[in-house]
Amino acid sequence: MNITILVLDSVFDTGLATILDAFTTANELSALYACPGPQYRVTLAGVRRTVRSAQRMGVPVVAVQDCPTPDWVVVPAMGHKMPEPLQQALQRSDVADAMQALRAWSAAGIPIAAACIGTFVLAESGLLDEHEATTTWWLTPFFRQRYPAVKLDASRMIVRSGPFVTAGAALSHLDMALWLIRQSSPELATLVAKYLIVDSRPSQSAYVIADHLAHADPLVERFDAWVRTHLGQNINLDRAASELATSKRTLARRIHDVLGKTPVSYIQDLRIERAVHLLKTSSHNVDAIAGLVGYADGVTLRTLLRRRLGKGIREIKAL
């Protein structure tokens, strides 16, 4: 199977290395254990003759037009972690050429996978419009603002939508590589995950720092601070809006625009975040923690933790 990795200047070193290591390990284990599945022939493709990583290491690339026809194209992240430098990077001429290459591959029916900030390059090309996608959790407000036609669900680690696969933040590059391997051989993907010691993590929710996202908008930031001081109470949104000198409708709209969720859902996020912190750092039992974060009993809290994080109390404490 031909895998073409489209490598842009300032590529995220860890992301690129993780993808390469996953496919190399798959080839080694496939031979060692005689697992069913193809050999992965990986080509590093570039739209420029010289490519350097974010850590200024040279990356040997083949010109896009000289690559063998890929079965999958993979776009790793660039090493720009905040909105302003990322916005500048997306305006580079090599990124424009990369988008043209992505459109050509897509027109030829070749599926494309992108991870972390690589999803911005794919979205910038317009190919993700009207498709579901995920991306780096801390850049979701910027992503929503820049690509309103993309149906973003940043809580998920991997999203398949039509011919596109997108993955979440940073080490989701590995989750994406394992997903690609799993399409040909679930057995081999399991072996690779065991050798590389990778746990199943279908959601990014456990890693999201809600306070970071809230800072993207002054009203949302003030709502975040207000809710945190009232977590143990029955939160009334009319009262919250009044104390923040806005309307309930405006508050809901701004929260949706920035975070892609309702005020009630965001309050649940903050309660779960606080509950996880207390589970790890305090000696309180589950019922006591439930009361401290505004739930009637431990059963409700356990259900929400399992639904949102995919983990039980013991698993959370062990993280």
Short mmCIF file of C-alpha atoms in Angstrom, two decimals:
data_model
loop_
_atom_site.label_atom_id
_atom_site.label_comp_id
_atom_site.label_asym_id
_atom_site.label_seq_id
_atom_site.Cartn_x
_atom_site.Cartn_y
_atom_site.Cartn_z
CA MET A 1 0.00 0.00 0.00
CA ASN A 2 1.39 3.38 -1.01
CA ILE A 3 1.22 6.04 1.69
CA THR A 4 2.22 9.55 0.64
CA ILE A 5 3.01 11.93 3.49
CA LEU A 6 2.75 15.54 2.36
CA VAL A 7 5.48 17.33 4.32
CA LEU A 8 5.40 21.11 4.55
CA ASP A 9 8.14 23.37 5.83
CA SER A 10 8.05 23.64 9.66
CA VAL A 11 6.40 20.20 9.92
CA PHE A 12 5.79 19.11 13.52
CA ASP A 13 8.73 16.78 14.25
CA THR A 14 6.93 14.50 16.69
CA GLY A 15 3.92 14.10 14.43
CA LEU A 16 5.97 13.16 11.37
CA ALA A 17 8.22 10.80 13.34
CA THR A 18 5.21 9.14 14.96
CA ILE A 19 3.58 8.37 11.61
CA LEU A 20 6.83 6.99 10.18
CA ASP A 21 7.48 4.85 13.26
CA ALA A 22 3.96 3.43 13.20
CA PHE A 23 4.18 2.27 9.58
CA THR A 24 7.75 1.00 9.99
CA THR A 25 6.69 -0.98 13.06
CA ALA A 26 3.70 -2.35 11.16
CA ASN A 27 5.95 -3.64 8.39
CA GLU A 28 8.35 -5.22 10.89
CA LEU A 29 5.61 -6.90 12.93
CA SER A 30 3.77 -8.04 9.82
CA ALA A 31 6.86 -10.00 8.77
CA LEU A 32 7.62 -11.22 12.29
CA TYR A 33 4.14 -12.53 13.06
CA ALA A 34 3.01 -13.28 9.50
CA CYS A 35 0.00 -11.00 9.97
CA PRO A 36 -2.36 -10.54 7.06
CA GLY A 37 -2.15 -7.13 5.46
CA PRO A 38 -0.11 -5.14 2.97
CA GLN A 39 3.39 -3.77 3.25
CA TYR A 40 3.33 -0.01 3.66
CA ARG A 41 5.49 1.88 1.16
CA VAL A 42 5.84 5.36 2.59
CA THR A 43 6.92 8.33 0.47
CA LEU A 44 7.71 11.74 1.90
CA ALA A 45 6.40 14.24 -0.64
CA GLY A 46 7.13 17.95 -0.81
CA VAL A 47 6.04 20.92 -2.87
CA ARG A 48 9.51 22.42 -2.41
CA ARG A 49 12.92 20.82 -2.98
CA THR A 50 14.06 21.69 0.55
CA VAL A 51 11.95 21.10 3.62
CA ARG A 52 12.94 21.71 7.22
CA SER A 53 11.04 20.64 10.30
CA ALA A 54 9.92 22.95 13.10
CA GLN A 55 13.13 21.96 14.91
CA ARG A 56 15.12 22.93 11.77
CA MET A 57 16.03 19.38 10.76
CA GLY A 58 16.17 18.58 7.07
CA VAL A 59 13.48 16.27 5.71
CA PRO A 60 14.31 14.34 2.51
CA VAL A 61 11.34 14.70 0.19
CA VAL A 62 10.34 13.63 -3.31
CA ALA A 63 8.58 16.11 -5.55
CA VAL A 64 4.82 15.62 -5.46
CA GLN A 65 4.67 14.97 -9.20
CA ASP A 66 7.30 12.21 -8.90
CA CYS A 67 5.49 10.22 -6.21
CA PRO A 68 3.90 6.85 -6.98
CA THR A 69 0.12 6.99 -7.07
CA PRO A 70 -0.91 6.93 -3.40
CA ASP A 71 -3.57 4.78 -1.81
CA TRP A 72 -3.71 7.34 1.01
CA VAL A 73 -2.34 10.85 1.41
CA VAL A 74 -1.44 11.92 4.94
CA VAL A 75 -0.99 15.53 6.07
CA PRO A 76 0.89 15.89 9.38
CA ALA A 77 0.81 19.07 11.43
CA MET A 78 2.95 22.12 11.05
CA GLY A 79 4.68 23.26 14.20
CA HIS A 80 2.64 26.45 14.69
CA LYS A 81 0.63 26.03 17.86
CA MET A 82 -1.09 29.40 18.26
CA PRO A 83 -3.52 31.29 15.98
CA GLU A 84 -1.36 34.21 14.86
CA PRO A 85 1.72 32.26 13.65
CA LEU A 86 -0.56 29.60 12.17
CA GLN A 87 -2.54 32.22 10.26
CA GLN A 88 0.71 33.56 8.84
CA ALA A 89 1.87 30.05 7.89
CA LEU A 90 -1.39 29.32 6.06
CA GLN A 91 -0.66 32.28 3.77
CA ARG A 92 2.68 30.86 2.57
CA SER A 93 3.12 30.00 -1.10
CA ASP A 94 4.14 26.40 -0.33
CA VAL A 95 0.88 25.90 1.57
CA ALA A 96 -1.04 27.23 -1.45
CA ASP A 97 0.79 24.71 -3.66
CA ALA A 98 0.07 21.94 -1.14
CA MET A 99 -3.64 22.76 -1.25
CA GLN A 100 -3.56 22.51 -5.03
CA ALA A 101 -1.94 19.07 -4.76
CA LEU A 102 -4.56 17.97 -2.22
CA ARG A 103 -7.38 19.05 -4.52
CA ALA A 104 -5.82 17.12 -7.40
CA TRP A 105 -5.45 13.96 -5.31
CA SER A 106 -9.01 14.30 -4.05
CA ALA A 107 -10.33 14.80 -7.59
CA ALA A 108 -8.59 11.56 -8.54
CA GLY A 109 -10.50 9.73 -5.80
CA ILE A 110 -7.57 9.34 -3.40
CA PRO A 111 -8.57 9.53 0.28
CA ILE A 112 -6.78 12.01 2.53
CA ALA A 113 -5.99 11.92 6.25
CA ALA A 114 -4.83 14.90 8.29
CA ALA A 115 -3.85 15.24 11.94
CA CYS A 116 -3.67 18.08 14.42
CA ILE A 117 -2.82 21.38 12.66
CA GLY A 118 -2.60 19.46 9.38
CA THR A 119 -6.41 19.61 9.42
CA PHE A 120 -6.14 23.37 8.89
CA VAL A 121 -4.31 22.81 5.61
CA LEU A 122 -6.99 20.38 4.47
CA ALA A 123 -9.77 22.75 5.57
CA GLU A 124 -8.02 25.69 3.89
CA SER A 125 -8.25 23.82 0.59
CA GLY A 126 -12.05 23.78 0.88
CA LEU A 127 -12.18 20.00 0.70
CA LEU A 128 -13.61 19.65 4.22
CA ASP A 129 -16.56 21.95 3.59
CA GLU A 130 -19.81 20.25 4.71
CA HIS A 131 -17.80 17.32 6.11
CA GLU A 132 -17.43 16.33 9.75
CA ALA A 133 -13.94 16.80 11.18
CA THR A 134 -11.89 17.11 14.33
CA THR A 135 -8.74 19.10 15.04
CA THR A 136 -6.41 20.34 17.75
CA TRP A 137 -8.65 21.02 20.74
CA TRP A 138 -7.00 24.31 21.77
CA LEU A 139 -7.47 25.84 18.30
CA THR A 140 -11.15 25.01 17.92
CA PRO A 141 -12.36 28.64 18.28
CA PHE A 142 -9.95 29.72 15.52
CA PHE A 143 -10.95 26.75 13.35
CA ARG A 144 -14.67 27.48 13.73
CA GLN A 145 -14.16 31.12 12.85
CA ARG A 146 -12.02 30.39 9.80
CA TYR A 147 -13.94 27.38 8.43
CA PRO A 148 -17.63 27.77 9.33
CA ALA A 149 -18.68 25.31 6.60
CA VAL A 150 -16.82 22.43 8.32
CA LYS A 151 -18.88 20.40 10.81
CA LEU A 152 -16.35 20.38 13.64
CA ASP A 153 -16.52 17.93 16.53
CA ALA A 154 -13.31 18.52 18.46
CA SER A 155 -14.29 16.15 21.27
CA ARG A 156 -13.44 13.14 19.07
CA MET A 157 -9.95 11.83 18.44
CA ILE A 158 -10.64 10.43 14.95
CA VAL A 159 -13.40 11.43 12.53
CA ARG A 160 -14.10 9.71 9.22
CA SER A 161 -16.26 11.69 6.82
CA GLY A 162 -16.49 10.54 3.21
CA PRO A 163 -12.98 10.29 1.72
CA PHE A 164 -11.40 12.25 4.60
CA VAL A 165 -10.07 11.26 7.99
CA THR A 166 -9.07 13.87 10.54
CA ALA A 167 -7.39 13.46 13.91
CA GLY A 168 -7.09 15.61 17.04
CA ALA A 169 -4.12 17.16 18.79
CA ALA A 170 -0.40 16.32 18.75
CA LEU A 171 -0.03 12.58 19.42
CA SER A 172 -3.29 11.89 17.60
CA HIS A 173 -0.88 11.40 14.66
CA LEU A 174 -0.35 7.95 16.15
CA ASP A 175 -4.08 7.32 16.52
CA MET A 176 -4.50 8.29 12.87
CA ALA A 177 -1.70 5.96 11.71
CA LEU A 178 -3.19 3.10 13.73
CA TRP A 179 -6.61 3.82 12.22
CA LEU A 180 -5.14 3.57 8.72
CA ILE A 181 -3.39 0.29 9.56
CA ARG A 182 -6.59 -1.04 11.11
CA GLN A 183 -8.47 -0.62 7.83
CA SER A 184 -6.30 -3.33 6.28
CA SER A 185 -5.51 -5.44 9.34
CA PRO A 186 -7.12 -4.96 12.77
CA GLU A 187 -4.80 -7.66 14.12
CA LEU A 188 -1.70 -5.81 12.97
CA ALA A 189 -2.98 -2.48 14.32
CA THR A 190 -3.48 -4.12 17.72
CA LEU A 191 0.06 -5.48 17.66
CA VAL A 192 1.53 -2.10 16.74
CA ALA A 193 -0.44 -0.42 19.54
CA LYS A 194 0.90 -2.97 22.03
CA TYR A 195 4.50 -2.61 20.90
CA LEU A 196 4.28 1.17 21.03
CA ILE A 197 2.26 1.06 24.29
CA VAL A 198 -0.73 3.04 23.03
CA ASP A 199 -3.99 2.95 24.96
CA SER A 200 -7.37 3.37 23.32
CA ARG A 201 -8.44 7.04 23.49
CA PRO A 202 -11.49 7.71 21.32
CA SER A 203 -12.07 11.16 22.83
CA GLN A 204 -10.03 14.32 23.31
CA SER A 205 -12.39 15.50 26.04
CA ALA A 206 -10.22 14.25 28.88
CA TYR A 207 -7.35 16.45 27.68
CA VAL A 208 -9.20 19.69 26.98
CA ILE A 209 -8.45 22.68 29.20
CA ALA A 210 -11.75 24.52 29.09
CA ASP A 211 -10.27 27.72 30.51
CA HIS A 212 -7.90 27.96 27.53
CA LEU A 213 -10.77 27.85 25.04
CA ALA A 214 -12.82 30.39 26.97
CA HIS A 215 -10.10 33.02 26.64
CA ALA A 216 -10.90 33.29 22.92
CA ASP A 217 -13.85 35.59 23.69
CA PRO A 218 -14.27 38.13 26.54
CA LEU A 219 -17.92 37.28 27.24
CA VAL A 220 -17.26 33.53 27.20
CA GLU A 221 -14.25 34.09 29.47
CA ARG A 222 -16.42 35.99 31.97
CA PHE A 223 -19.10 33.27 31.78
CA ASP A 224 -16.43 30.64 32.43
CA ALA A 225 -15.24 32.53 35.53
CA TRP A 226 -18.81 33.03 36.77
CA VAL A 227 -19.71 29.36 36.38
CA ARG A 228 -16.56 28.22 38.18
CA THR A 229 -17.58 30.20 41.24
CA HIS A 230 -21.08 28.65 41.21
CA LEU A 231 -20.32 25.03 40.26
CA GLY A 232 -21.74 23.57 43.46
CA GLN A 233 -25.06 25.39 43.01
CA ASN A 234 -28.07 25.04 40.75
CA ILE A 235 -26.91 27.31 37.93
CA ASN A 236 -29.59 29.54 36.40
CA LEU A 237 -28.69 30.85 32.95
CA ASP A 238 -31.03 33.84 33.22
CA ARG A 239 -29.22 34.90 36.38
CA ALA A 240 -25.83 34.29 34.76
CA ALA A 241 -26.73 36.43 31.74
CA SER A 242 -28.08 39.19 33.96
CA GLU A 243 -24.95 39.31 36.11
CA LEU A 244 -22.80 39.39 32.97
CA ALA A 245 -24.86 42.29 31.58
CA THR A 246 -26.02 40.42 28.48
CA SER A 247 -29.03 38.46 27.28
CA LYS A 248 -29.46 34.72 27.55
CA ARG A 249 -29.75 34.52 23.75
CA THR A 250 -26.52 36.49 23.18
CA LEU A 251 -24.70 34.38 25.76
CA ALA A 252 -25.83 31.15 24.09
CA ARG A 253 -24.88 32.42 20.63
CA ARG A 254 -21.39 33.51 21.67
CA ILE A 255 -20.71 30.24 23.47
CA HIS A 256 -21.83 28.30 20.41
CA ASP A 257 -19.73 30.44 18.06
CA VAL A 258 -16.58 30.00 20.16
CA LEU A 259 -16.99 26.53 21.63
CA GLY A 260 -19.52 24.86 19.36
CA LYS A 261 -21.77 23.84 22.24
CA THR A 262 -24.64 25.04 24.42
CA PRO A 263 -24.16 26.78 27.78
CA VAL A 264 -25.54 23.71 29.54
CA SER A 265 -23.04 21.45 27.79
CA TYR A 266 -20.18 23.79 28.71
CA ILE A 267 -21.29 23.84 32.34
CA GLN A 268 -21.17 20.05 32.27
CA ASP A 269 -17.63 20.26 30.86
CA LEU A 270 -16.53 22.47 33.75
CA ARG A 271 -18.20 20.23 36.32
CA ILE A 272 -16.52 17.17 34.87
CA GLU A 273 -13.17 18.96 34.76
CA ARG A 274 -13.49 19.88 38.46
CA ALA A 275 -14.71 16.39 39.37
CA VAL A 276 -11.73 14.75 37.65
CA HIS A 277 -9.37 17.11 39.49
CA LEU A 278 -10.98 16.26 42.84
CA LEU A 279 -10.94 12.52 42.13
CA LYS A 280 -7.19 12.70 41.55
CA THR A 281 -6.22 15.13 44.29
CA SER A 282 -8.66 14.77 47.18
CA SER A 283 -9.82 12.05 49.58
CA HIS A 284 -13.52 12.78 49.01
CA ASN A 285 -15.73 9.92 47.89
CA VAL A 286 -17.74 10.09 44.68
CA ASP A 287 -20.96 11.25 46.34
CA ALA A 288 -19.18 14.11 48.09
CA ILE A 289 -17.46 15.19 44.87
CA ALA A 290 -20.81 15.05 43.05
CA GLY A 291 -22.23 17.52 45.56
CA LEU A 292 -19.22 19.83 45.24
CA VAL A 293 -19.69 20.10 41.47
CA GLY A 294 -23.47 20.49 41.49
CA TYR A 295 -24.85 16.97 41.01
CA ALA A 296 -27.35 15.29 43.28
CA ASP A 297 -25.53 12.00 43.67
CA GLY A 298 -22.53 9.92 42.65
CA VAL A 299 -24.56 7.82 40.22
CA THR A 300 -25.23 10.85 38.02
CA LEU A 301 -21.57 11.84 38.11
CA ARG A 302 -20.38 8.32 37.28
CA THR A 303 -22.74 8.17 34.29
CA LEU A 304 -21.56 11.52 32.95
CA LEU A 305 -17.89 10.65 33.37
CA ARG A 306 -18.38 7.39 31.51
CA ARG A 307 -20.39 9.07 28.74
CA ARG A 308 -18.06 12.05 28.27
CA LEU A 309 -14.64 10.50 28.94
CA GLY A 310 -15.23 6.83 28.21
CA LYS A 311 -13.65 5.96 31.58
CA GLY A 312 -14.79 4.85 35.01
CA ILE A 313 -13.74 6.23 38.39
CA ARG A 314 -10.82 3.82 38.84
CA GLU A 315 -9.48 4.52 35.36
CA ILE A 316 -9.64 8.27 35.92
CA LYS A 317 -7.82 8.05 39.24
CA ALA A 318 -5.11 5.96 37.58
CA LEU A 319 -4.43 8.52 34.83
#
